[in-house]
Amino acid sequence: MGKTVMKKGKSDFSKRQRRMAYVFIAPAMFLLLLFLIIPAFMALGFSFTDFYVLTPDKMEIVGIDNYITLVSDELFWKCLKNTFYFTVVIVPVEAVIALGLAVLVNKKSFGRTFFRTAYFAPVISSLTVVSILWVCLYNPNDGLFNAILNTLGLPSQRFLRSADQAMNSILLMSIWQGVGYQMIIFIAGLNGISQELYEAAAIDGANSVKKFFYITLPGLRNVISFIVVYVTIQAFKVFTQPYIMTFGGPQNSTRTLVYYIYQQGFQYKKAGYASAMAVVFFLIVVFASMILKRLLIERD
């Protein structure tokens, strides 16, 4: 009798817990449905139409015509190339710099808190404000960077106004702005590695280099995998920097895929064509994430 009452009490308690769980996750699920899932299916549907924002009543189904147009769109391939270049460069560079900074500021030394704060400060700054600031720094006439170059006896550079330098200039700013976030994650990973491993290695005569390659890197494997996947997804979505700093120029050298989707959908009002590009972009990101997951995570 007592056991039956206890089981019934536990069952009622479990039901109340489940109900409370549903209550707490309901707002998040509603927002997810409203702003992500429904728009995603709407974009998929619009991609098979000639939907023009200013004349929605004249929308007609055109099948895969938008996708066929996409294949022959040279600017689309140019934007895709720029996006891949940005991603391929920024992912390893940010990871390496962030790991180096994490190792440096994680040591018990004077001013450690100050340097952690200084390196992380750009992350909490508005990307729009940071982009405008760096436009001033890159000014070919009276910008700080050219002033430094001239002081060193080097010629001035055009930076954002050069088709050859613009994307690399945006990359430099993006790395400076985002590396602090990866640094904090690496610091958390470093603090999770047992100090006993380093002490045992020191007893065996291992130097700092061997400790780094045989203890630190293996201990950070899961952290590195997370950072690579996270930064890759964020890099594919790059929009603010080229939009604020170069408007996709010069000569489309900084026009990215997300920026091109924005232009087609909101500036040219071609929502159908923009939706087709958004679907292709989604598939590219998913495919890239699956490859990274297989290479970095499932190998374990």
PDB file of N, CA and C in Angstrom, residues 145-237:
ATOM      1  N   PHE A 145      46.344  54.209 -40.273  1.00  0.00           N
ATOM      2  CA  PHE A 145      47.230  53.175 -40.793  1.00  0.00           C
ATOM      3  C   PHE A 145      48.213  53.735 -41.817  1.00  0.00           C
ATOM      4  N   ASN A 146      47.726  54.595 -42.707  1.00  0.00           N
ATOM      5  CA  ASN A 146      48.634  55.199 -43.680  1.00  0.00           C
ATOM      6  C   ASN A 146      49.602  56.170 -43.006  1.00  0.00           C
ATOM      7  N   ALA A 147      49.158  56.819 -41.942  1.00  0.00           N
ATOM      8  CA  ALA A 147      50.062  57.703 -41.194  1.00  0.00           C
ATOM      9  C   ALA A 147      51.213  56.896 -40.599  1.00  0.00           C
ATOM     10  N   ILE A 148      50.893  55.702 -40.081  1.00  0.00           N
ATOM     11  CA  ILE A 148      51.936  54.834 -39.531  1.00  0.00           C
ATOM     12  C   ILE A 148      52.876  54.363 -40.635  1.00  0.00           C
ATOM     13  N   LEU A 149      52.309  53.976 -41.772  1.00  0.00           N
ATOM     14  CA  LEU A 149      53.140  53.525 -42.887  1.00  0.00           C
ATOM     15  C   LEU A 149      54.065  54.634 -43.370  1.00  0.00           C
ATOM     16  N   ASN A 150      53.545  55.845 -43.481  1.00  0.00           N
ATOM     17  CA  ASN A 150      54.368  56.966 -43.927  1.00  0.00           C
ATOM     18  C   ASN A 150      55.477  57.279 -42.925  1.00  0.00           C
ATOM     19  N   THR A 151      55.178  57.131 -41.651  1.00  0.00           N
ATOM     20  CA  THR A 151      56.201  57.349 -40.624  1.00  0.00           C
ATOM     21  C   THR A 151      57.336  56.344 -40.763  1.00  0.00           C
ATOM     22  N   LEU A 152      56.996  55.127 -41.171  1.00  0.00           N
ATOM     23  CA  LEU A 152      58.003  54.087 -41.361  1.00  0.00           C
ATOM     24  C   LEU A 152      58.681  54.169 -42.727  1.00  0.00           C
ATOM     25  N   GLY A 153      58.309  55.178 -43.516  1.00  0.00           N
ATOM     26  CA  GLY A 153      58.904  55.354 -44.830  1.00  0.00           C
ATOM     27  C   GLY A 153      58.274  54.503 -45.915  1.00  0.00           C
ATOM     28  N   LEU A 154      57.094  53.979 -45.654  1.00  0.00           N
ATOM     29  CA  LEU A 154      56.402  53.129 -46.622  1.00  0.00           C
ATOM     30  C   LEU A 154      55.306  53.924 -47.322  1.00  0.00           C
ATOM     31  N   PRO A 155      54.957  53.565 -48.553  1.00  0.00           N
ATOM     32  CA  PRO A 155      53.940  54.321 -49.289  1.00  0.00           C
ATOM     33  C   PRO A 155      52.538  54.074 -48.742  1.00  0.00           C
ATOM     34  N   SER A 156      51.659  55.020 -48.978  1.00  0.00           N
ATOM     35  CA  SER A 156      50.266  54.883 -48.541  1.00  0.00           C
ATOM     36  C   SER A 156      49.569  53.782 -49.344  1.00  0.00           C
ATOM     37  N   GLN A 157      48.583  53.160 -48.712  1.00  0.00           N
ATOM     38  CA  GLN A 157      47.805  52.101 -49.358  1.00  0.00           C
ATOM     39  C   GLN A 157      46.352  52.537 -49.503  1.00  0.00           C
ATOM     40  N   ARG A 158      45.655  51.954 -50.469  1.00  0.00           N
ATOM     41  CA  ARG A 158      44.264  52.331 -50.712  1.00  0.00           C
ATOM     42  C   ARG A 158      43.284  51.536 -49.845  1.00  0.00           C
ATOM     43  N   PHE A 159      43.715  50.400 -49.330  1.00  0.00           N
ATOM     44  CA  PHE A 159      42.914  49.570 -48.434  1.00  0.00           C
ATOM     45  C   PHE A 159      41.523  49.281 -49.008  1.00  0.00           C
ATOM     46  N   LEU A 160      40.478  49.855 -48.438  1.00  0.00           N
ATOM     47  CA  LEU A 160      39.108  49.536 -48.831  1.00  0.00           C
ATOM     48  C   LEU A 160      38.755  50.018 -50.228  1.00  0.00           C
ATOM     49  N   ARG A 161      39.544  50.889 -50.790  1.00  0.00           N
ATOM     50  CA  ARG A 161      39.272  51.409 -52.136  1.00  0.00           C
ATOM     51  C   ARG A 161      40.025  50.647 -53.211  1.00  0.00           C
ATOM     52  N   SER A 162      40.697  49.575 -52.830  1.00  0.00           N
ATOM     53  CA  SER A 162      41.423  48.745 -53.780  1.00  0.00           C
ATOM     54  C   SER A 162      40.754  47.388 -53.871  1.00  0.00           C
ATOM     55  N   ALA A 163      40.499  46.927 -55.087  1.00  0.00           N
ATOM     56  CA  ALA A 163      39.870  45.620 -55.274  1.00  0.00           C
ATOM     57  C   ALA A 163      40.749  44.489 -54.761  1.00  0.00           C
ATOM     58  N   ASP A 164      42.058  44.698 -54.755  1.00  0.00           N
ATOM     59  CA  ASP A 164      42.992  43.677 -54.290  1.00  0.00           C
ATOM     60  C   ASP A 164      43.164  43.672 -52.777  1.00  0.00           C
ATOM     61  N   GLN A 165      42.896  44.794 -52.127  1.00  0.00           N
ATOM     62  CA  GLN A 165      43.152  44.914 -50.694  1.00  0.00           C
ATOM     63  C   GLN A 165      41.880  44.948 -49.845  1.00  0.00           C
ATOM     64  N   ALA A 166      40.746  45.209 -50.436  1.00  0.00           N
ATOM     65  CA  ALA A 166      39.529  45.455 -49.663  1.00  0.00           C
ATOM     66  C   ALA A 166      39.121  44.251 -48.809  1.00  0.00           C
ATOM     67  N   MET A 167      39.068  43.062 -49.411  1.00  0.00           N
ATOM     68  CA  MET A 167      38.633  41.893 -48.642  1.00  0.00           C
ATOM     69  C   MET A 167      39.613  41.560 -47.523  1.00  0.00           C
ATOM     70  N   ASN A 168      40.896  41.665 -47.793  1.00  0.00           N
ATOM     71  CA  ASN A 168      41.884  41.404 -46.746  1.00  0.00           C
ATOM     72  C   ASN A 168      41.790  42.447 -45.632  1.00  0.00           C
ATOM     73  N   SER A 169      41.449  43.676 -45.981  1.00  0.00           N
ATOM     74  CA  SER A 169      41.274  44.723 -44.972  1.00  0.00           C
ATOM     75  C   SER A 169      40.083  44.407 -44.079  1.00  0.00           C
ATOM     76  N   ILE A 170      38.993  43.914 -44.675  1.00  0.00           N
ATOM     77  CA  ILE A 170      37.821  43.517 -43.890  1.00  0.00           C
ATOM     78  C   ILE A 170      38.158  42.314 -43.017  1.00  0.00           C
ATOM     79  N   LEU A 171      38.944  41.407 -43.554  1.00  0.00           N
ATOM     80  CA  LEU A 171      39.357  40.237 -42.775  1.00  0.00           C
ATOM     81  C   LEU A 171      40.142  40.646 -41.536  1.00  0.00           C
ATOM     82  N   LEU A 172      41.053  41.595 -41.689  1.00  0.00           N
ATOM     83  CA  LEU A 172      41.858  42.053 -40.562  1.00  0.00           C
ATOM     84  C   LEU A 172      40.971  42.631 -39.468  1.00  0.00           C
ATOM     85  N   MET A 173      40.013  43.450 -39.853  1.00  0.00           N
ATOM     86  CA  MET A 173      39.112  44.028 -38.877  1.00  0.00           C
ATOM     87  C   MET A 173      38.249  42.954 -38.209  1.00  0.00           C
ATOM     88  N   SER A 174      37.766  41.996 -38.984  1.00  0.00           N
ATOM     89  CA  SER A 174      36.905  40.945 -38.444  1.00  0.00           C
ATOM     90  C   SER A 174      37.652  40.066 -37.452  1.00  0.00           C
ATOM     91  N   ILE A 175      38.902  39.774 -37.754  1.00  0.00           N
ATOM     92  CA  ILE A 175      39.714  38.973 -36.833  1.00  0.00           C
ATOM     93  C   ILE A 175      39.936  39.732 -35.532  1.00  0.00           C
ATOM     94  N   TRP A 176      40.265  41.013 -35.633  1.00  0.00           N
ATOM     95  CA  TRP A 176      40.482  41.842 -34.437  1.00  0.00           C
ATOM     96  C   TRP A 176      39.215  41.900 -33.585  1.00  0.00           C
ATOM     97  N   GLN A 177      38.063  41.982 -34.246  1.00  0.00           N
ATOM     98  CA  GLN A 177      36.820  42.133 -33.506  1.00  0.00           C
ATOM     99  C   GLN A 177      36.339  40.823 -32.880  1.00  0.00           C
ATOM    100  N   GLY A 178      36.589  39.702 -33.525  1.00  0.00           N
ATOM    101  CA  GLY A 178      35.990  38.450 -33.065  1.00  0.00           C
ATOM    102  C   GLY A 178      36.892  37.512 -32.308  1.00  0.00           C
ATOM    103  N   VAL A 179      38.207  37.750 -32.329  1.00  0.00           N
ATOM    104  CA  VAL A 179      39.131  36.783 -31.740  1.00  0.00           C
ATOM    105  C   VAL A 179      38.992  36.682 -30.224  1.00  0.00           C
ATOM    106  N   GLY A 180      38.520  37.741 -29.586  1.00  0.00           N
ATOM    107  CA  GLY A 180      38.379  37.715 -28.128  1.00  0.00           C
ATOM    108  C   GLY A 180      37.372  36.689 -27.648  1.00  0.00           C
ATOM    109  N   TYR A 181      36.317  36.453 -28.426  1.00  0.00           N
ATOM    110  CA  TYR A 181      35.301  35.471 -28.034  1.00  0.00           C
ATOM    111  C   TYR A 181      35.888  34.066 -28.028  1.00  0.00           C
ATOM    112  N   GLN A 182      36.634  33.731 -29.088  1.00  0.00           N
ATOM    113  CA  GLN A 182      37.280  32.422 -29.128  1.00  0.00           C
ATOM    114  C   GLN A 182      38.327  32.288 -28.020  1.00  0.00           C
ATOM    115  N   MET A 183      38.994  33.388 -27.697  1.00  0.00           N
ATOM    116  CA  MET A 183      39.989  33.362 -26.623  1.00  0.00           C
ATOM    117  C   MET A 183      39.357  32.949 -25.299  1.00  0.00           C
ATOM    118  N   ILE A 184      38.190  33.502 -24.977  1.00  0.00           N
ATOM    119  CA  ILE A 184      37.512  33.169 -23.725  1.00  0.00           C
ATOM    120  C   ILE A 184      37.148  31.690 -23.684  1.00  0.00           C
ATOM    121  N   ILE A 185      36.696  31.147 -24.799  1.00  0.00           N
ATOM    122  CA  ILE A 185      36.342  29.730 -24.847  1.00  0.00           C
ATOM    123  C   ILE A 185      37.594  28.870 -24.650  1.00  0.00           C
ATOM    124  N   PHE A 186      38.696  29.269 -25.271  1.00  0.00           N
ATOM    125  CA  PHE A 186      39.945  28.530 -25.090  1.00  0.00           C
ATOM    126  C   PHE A 186      40.420  28.591 -23.635  1.00  0.00           C
ATOM    127  N   ILE A 187      40.250  29.737 -22.992  1.00  0.00           N
ATOM    128  CA  ILE A 187      40.649  29.864 -21.588  1.00  0.00           C
ATOM    129  C   ILE A 187      39.848  28.882 -20.729  1.00  0.00           C
ATOM    130  N   ALA A 188      38.559  28.779 -20.998  1.00  0.00           N
ATOM    131  CA  ALA A 188      37.736  27.818 -20.258  1.00  0.00           C
ATOM    132  C   ALA A 188      38.223  26.392 -20.491  1.00  0.00           C
ATOM    133  N   GLY A 189      38.619  26.104 -21.741  1.00  0.00           N
ATOM    134  CA  GLY A 189      39.145  24.779 -22.031  1.00  0.00           C
ATOM    135  C   GLY A 189      40.471  24.516 -21.339  1.00  0.00           C
ATOM    136  N   LEU A 190      41.333  25.523 -21.300  1.00  0.00           N
ATOM    137  CA  LEU A 190      42.629  25.372 -20.627  1.00  0.00           C
ATOM    138  C   LEU A 190      42.448  25.119 -19.136  1.00  0.00           C
ATOM    139  N   ASN A 191      41.485  25.798 -18.528  1.00  0.00           N
ATOM    140  CA  ASN A 191      41.243  25.602 -17.097  1.00  0.00           C
ATOM    141  C   ASN A 191      40.651  24.229 -16.798  1.00  0.00           C
ATOM    142  N   GLY A 192      40.139  23.557 -17.824  1.00  0.00           N
ATOM    143  CA  GLY A 192      39.585  22.220 -17.627  1.00  0.00           C
ATOM    144  C   GLY A 192      40.617  21.112 -17.738  1.00  0.00           C
ATOM    145  N   ILE A 193      41.841  21.462 -18.137  1.00  0.00           N
ATOM    146  CA  ILE A 193      42.922  20.467 -18.229  1.00  0.00           C
ATOM    147  C   ILE A 193      43.583  20.325 -16.861  1.00  0.00           C
ATOM    148  N   SER A 194      43.713  19.106 -16.393  1.00  0.00           N
ATOM    149  CA  SER A 194      44.287  18.862 -15.066  1.00  0.00           C
ATOM    150  C   SER A 194      45.744  19.306 -15.006  1.00  0.00           C
ATOM    151  N   GLN A 195      46.076  20.049 -13.964  1.00  0.00           N
ATOM    152  CA  GLN A 195      47.451  20.503 -13.771  1.00  0.00           C
ATOM    153  C   GLN A 195      48.375  19.350 -13.424  1.00  0.00           C
ATOM    154  N   GLU A 196      47.825  18.247 -12.957  1.00  0.00           N
ATOM    155  CA  GLU A 196      48.648  17.082 -12.624  1.00  0.00           C
ATOM    156  C   GLU A 196      49.355  16.529 -13.857  1.00  0.00           C
ATOM    157  N   LEU A 197      48.708  16.679 -15.024  1.00  0.00           N
ATOM    158  CA  LEU A 197      49.335  16.218 -16.266  1.00  0.00           C
ATOM    159  C   LEU A 197      50.598  17.020 -16.565  1.00  0.00           C
ATOM    160  N   TYR A 198      50.524  18.335 -16.367  1.00  0.00           N
ATOM    161  CA  TYR A 198      51.699  19.182 -16.595  1.00  0.00           C
ATOM    162  C   TYR A 198      52.796  18.884 -15.572  1.00  0.00           C
ATOM    163  N   GLU A 199      52.401  18.631 -14.339  1.00  0.00           N
ATOM    164  CA  GLU A 199      53.390  18.327 -13.299  1.00  0.00           C
ATOM    165  C   GLU A 199      54.085  17.003 -13.589  1.00  0.00           C
ATOM    166  N   ALA A 200      53.327  16.012 -14.032  1.00  0.00           N
ATOM    167  CA  ALA A 200      53.928  14.720 -14.379  1.00  0.00           C
ATOM    168  C   ALA A 200      54.870  14.849 -15.572  1.00  0.00           C
ATOM    169  N   ALA A 201      54.447  15.667 -16.553  1.00  0.00           N
ATOM    170  CA  ALA A 201      55.305  15.880 -17.723  1.00  0.00           C
ATOM    171  C   ALA A 201      56.586  16.592 -17.342  1.00  0.00           C
ATOM    172  N   ALA A 202      56.483  17.552 -16.410  1.00  0.00           N
ATOM    173  CA  ALA A 202      57.679  18.268 -15.955  1.00  0.00           C
ATOM    174  C   ALA A 202      58.643  17.331 -15.246  1.00  0.00           C
ATOM    175  N   ILE A 203      58.126  16.409 -14.468  1.00  0.00           N
ATOM    176  CA  ILE A 203      58.978  15.435 -13.786  1.00  0.00           C
ATOM    177  C   ILE A 203      59.712  14.564 -14.791  1.00  0.00           C
ATOM    178  N   ASP A 204      59.026  14.248 -15.905  1.00  0.00           N
ATOM    179  CA  ASP A 204      59.643  13.430 -16.960  1.00  0.00           C
ATOM    180  C   ASP A 204      60.595  14.220 -17.842  1.00  0.00           C
ATOM    181  N   GLY A 205      60.722  15.526 -17.576  1.00  0.00           N
ATOM    182  CA  GLY A 205      61.670  16.347 -18.317  1.00  0.00           C
ATOM    183  C   GLY A 205      61.103  16.998 -19.564  1.00  0.00           C
ATOM    184  N   ALA A 206      59.791  17.050 -19.711  1.00  0.00           N
ATOM    185  CA  ALA A 206      59.191  17.667 -20.894  1.00  0.00           C
ATOM    186  C   ALA A 206      59.296  19.183 -20.813  1.00  0.00           C
ATOM    187  N   ASN A 207      59.652  19.807 -21.926  1.00  0.00           N
ATOM    188  CA  ASN A 207      59.727  21.271 -21.958  1.00  0.00           C
ATOM    189  C   ASN A 207      58.362  21.853 -22.332  1.00  0.00           C
ATOM    190  N   SER A 208      58.276  23.176 -22.443  1.00  0.00           N
ATOM    191  CA  SER A 208      57.007  23.850 -22.704  1.00  0.00           C
ATOM    192  C   SER A 208      56.404  23.455 -24.045  1.00  0.00           C
ATOM    193  N   VAL A 209      57.260  23.277 -25.054  1.00  0.00           N
ATOM    194  CA  VAL A 209      56.763  22.915 -26.382  1.00  0.00           C
ATOM    195  C   VAL A 209      56.106  21.537 -26.361  1.00  0.00           C
ATOM    196  N   LYS A 210      56.761  20.579 -25.723  1.00  0.00           N
ATOM    197  CA  LYS A 210      56.205  19.230 -25.651  1.00  0.00           C
ATOM    198  C   LYS A 210      54.922  19.207 -24.832  1.00  0.00           C
ATOM    199  N   LYS A 211      54.886  19.988 -23.747  1.00  0.00           N
ATOM    200  CA  LYS A 211      53.658  20.066 -22.950  1.00  0.00           C
ATOM    201  C   LYS A 211      52.501  20.593 -23.790  1.00  0.00           C
ATOM    202  N   PHE A 212      52.802  21.586 -24.642  1.00  0.00           N
ATOM    203  CA  PHE A 212      51.757  22.188 -25.462  1.00  0.00           C
ATOM    204  C   PHE A 212      51.195  21.185 -26.471  1.00  0.00           C
ATOM    205  N   PHE A 213      52.083  20.459 -27.159  1.00  0.00           N
ATOM    206  CA  PHE A 213      51.645  19.564 -28.225  1.00  0.00           C
ATOM    207  C   PHE A 213      51.108  18.232 -27.710  1.00  0.00           C
ATOM    208  N   TYR A 214      51.580  17.785 -26.555  1.00  0.00           N
ATOM    209  CA  TYR A 214      51.165  16.474 -26.057  1.00  0.00           C
ATOM    210  C   TYR A 214      50.118  16.529 -24.944  1.00  0.00           C
ATOM    211  N   ILE A 215      49.904  17.710 -24.356  1.00  0.00           N
ATOM    212  CA  ILE A 215      48.909  17.838 -23.294  1.00  0.00           C
ATOM    213  C   ILE A 215      47.848  18.879 -23.652  1.00  0.00           C
ATOM    214  N   THR A 216      48.303  20.099 -23.980  1.00  0.00           N
ATOM    215  CA  THR A 216      47.360  21.196 -24.209  1.00  0.00           C
ATOM    216  C   THR A 216      46.478  20.951 -25.430  1.00  0.00           C
ATOM    217  N   LEU A 217      47.075  20.684 -26.580  1.00  0.00           N
ATOM    218  CA  LEU A 217      46.280  20.493 -27.796  1.00  0.00           C
ATOM    219  C   LEU A 217      45.325  19.303 -27.707  1.00  0.00           C
ATOM    220  N   PRO A 218      45.794  18.116 -27.257  1.00  0.00           N
ATOM    221  CA  PRO A 218      44.815  17.015 -27.100  1.00  0.00           C
ATOM    222  C   PRO A 218      43.703  17.345 -26.104  1.00  0.00           C
ATOM    223  N   GLY A 219      44.043  18.075 -25.048  1.00  0.00           N
ATOM    224  CA  GLY A 219      43.033  18.452 -24.069  1.00  0.00           C
ATOM    225  C   GLY A 219      42.017  19.442 -24.590  1.00  0.00           C
ATOM    226  N   LEU A 220      42.389  20.169 -25.637  1.00  0.00           N
ATOM    227  CA  LEU A 220      41.498  21.190 -26.221  1.00  0.00           C
ATOM    228  C   LEU A 220      40.814  20.707 -27.495  1.00  0.00           C
ATOM    229  N   ARG A 221      40.877  19.429 -27.772  1.00  0.00           N
ATOM    230  CA  ARG A 221      40.362  18.928 -29.052  1.00  0.00           C
ATOM    231  C   ARG A 221      38.882  19.247 -29.239  1.00  0.00           C
ATOM    232  N   ASN A 222      38.069  18.996 -28.228  1.00  0.00           N
ATOM    233  CA  ASN A 222      36.633  19.280 -28.347  1.00  0.00           C
ATOM    234  C   ASN A 222      36.371  20.779 -28.456  1.00  0.00           C
ATOM    235  N   VAL A 223      37.160  21.566 -27.731  1.00  0.00           N
ATOM    236  CA  VAL A 223      37.012  23.021 -27.800  1.00  0.00           C
ATOM    237  C   VAL A 223      37.365  23.523 -29.199  1.00  0.00           C
ATOM    238  N   ILE A 224      38.447  23.008 -29.747  1.00  0.00           N
ATOM    239  CA  ILE A 224      38.863  23.406 -31.092  1.00  0.00           C
ATOM    240  C   ILE A 224      37.792  23.042 -32.116  1.00  0.00           C
ATOM    241  N   SER A 225      37.203  21.865 -31.966  1.00  0.00           N
ATOM    242  CA  SER A 225      36.151  21.434 -32.890  1.00  0.00           C
ATOM    243  C   SER A 225      34.960  22.387 -32.834  1.00  0.00           C
ATOM    244  N   PHE A 226      34.564  22.754 -31.626  1.00  0.00           N
ATOM    245  CA  PHE A 226      33.441  23.684 -31.473  1.00  0.00           C
ATOM    246  C   PHE A 226      33.748  25.029 -32.114  1.00  0.00           C
ATOM    247  N   ILE A 227      34.942  25.553 -31.864  1.00  0.00           N
ATOM    248  CA  ILE A 227      35.302  26.876 -32.379  1.00  0.00           C
ATOM    249  C   ILE A 227      35.357  26.867 -33.900  1.00  0.00           C
ATOM    250  N   VAL A 228      35.908  25.818 -34.480  1.00  0.00           N
ATOM    251  CA  VAL A 228      36.010  25.745 -35.942  1.00  0.00           C
ATOM    252  C   VAL A 228      34.621  25.730 -36.570  1.00  0.00           C
ATOM    253  N   VAL A 229      33.719  24.918 -36.024  1.00  0.00           N
ATOM    254  CA  VAL A 229      32.357  24.840 -36.576  1.00  0.00           C
ATOM    255  C   VAL A 229      31.628  26.167 -36.373  1.00  0.00           C
ATOM    256  N   TYR A 230      31.738  26.736 -35.180  1.00  0.00           N
ATOM    257  CA  TYR A 230      31.044  27.992 -34.873  1.00  0.00           C
ATOM    258  C   TYR A 230      31.532  29.135 -35.765  1.00  0.00           C
ATOM    259  N   VAL A 231      32.844  29.304 -35.863  1.00  0.00           N
ATOM    260  CA  VAL A 231      33.396  30.406 -36.653  1.00  0.00           C
ATOM    261  C   VAL A 231      33.083  30.209 -38.137  1.00  0.00           C
ATOM    262  N   THR A 232      33.077  28.965 -38.599  1.00  0.00           N
ATOM    263  CA  THR A 232      32.746  28.703 -40.004  1.00  0.00           C
ATOM    264  C   THR A 232      31.327  29.160 -40.326  1.00  0.00           C
ATOM    265  N   ILE A 233      30.376  28.805 -39.470  1.00  0.00           N
ATOM    266  CA  ILE A 233      28.984  29.209 -39.701  1.00  0.00           C
ATOM    267  C   ILE A 233      28.849  30.726 -39.651  1.00  0.00           C
ATOM    268  N   GLN A 234      29.501  31.354 -38.674  1.00  0.00           N
ATOM    269  CA  GLN A 234      29.435  32.813 -38.565  1.00  0.00           C
ATOM    270  C   GLN A 234      30.094  33.494 -39.765  1.00  0.00           C
ATOM    271  N   ALA A 235      31.189  32.923 -40.251  1.00  0.00           N
ATOM    272  CA  ALA A 235      31.891  33.522 -41.387  1.00  0.00           C
ATOM    273  C   ALA A 235      31.058  33.449 -42.661  1.00  0.00           C
ATOM    274  N   PHE A 236      30.338  32.357 -42.848  1.00  0.00           N
ATOM    275  CA  PHE A 236      29.477  32.239 -44.018  1.00  0.00           C
ATOM    276  C   PHE A 236      28.404  33.328 -44.025  1.00  0.00           C
ATOM    277  N   LYS A 237      28.004  33.791 -42.836  1.00  0.00           N
ATOM    278  CA  LYS A 237      26.921  34.772 -42.733  1.00  0.00           C
ATOM    279  C   LYS A 237      27.425  36.212 -42.756  1.00  0.00           C
TER     280      LYS A 237
END
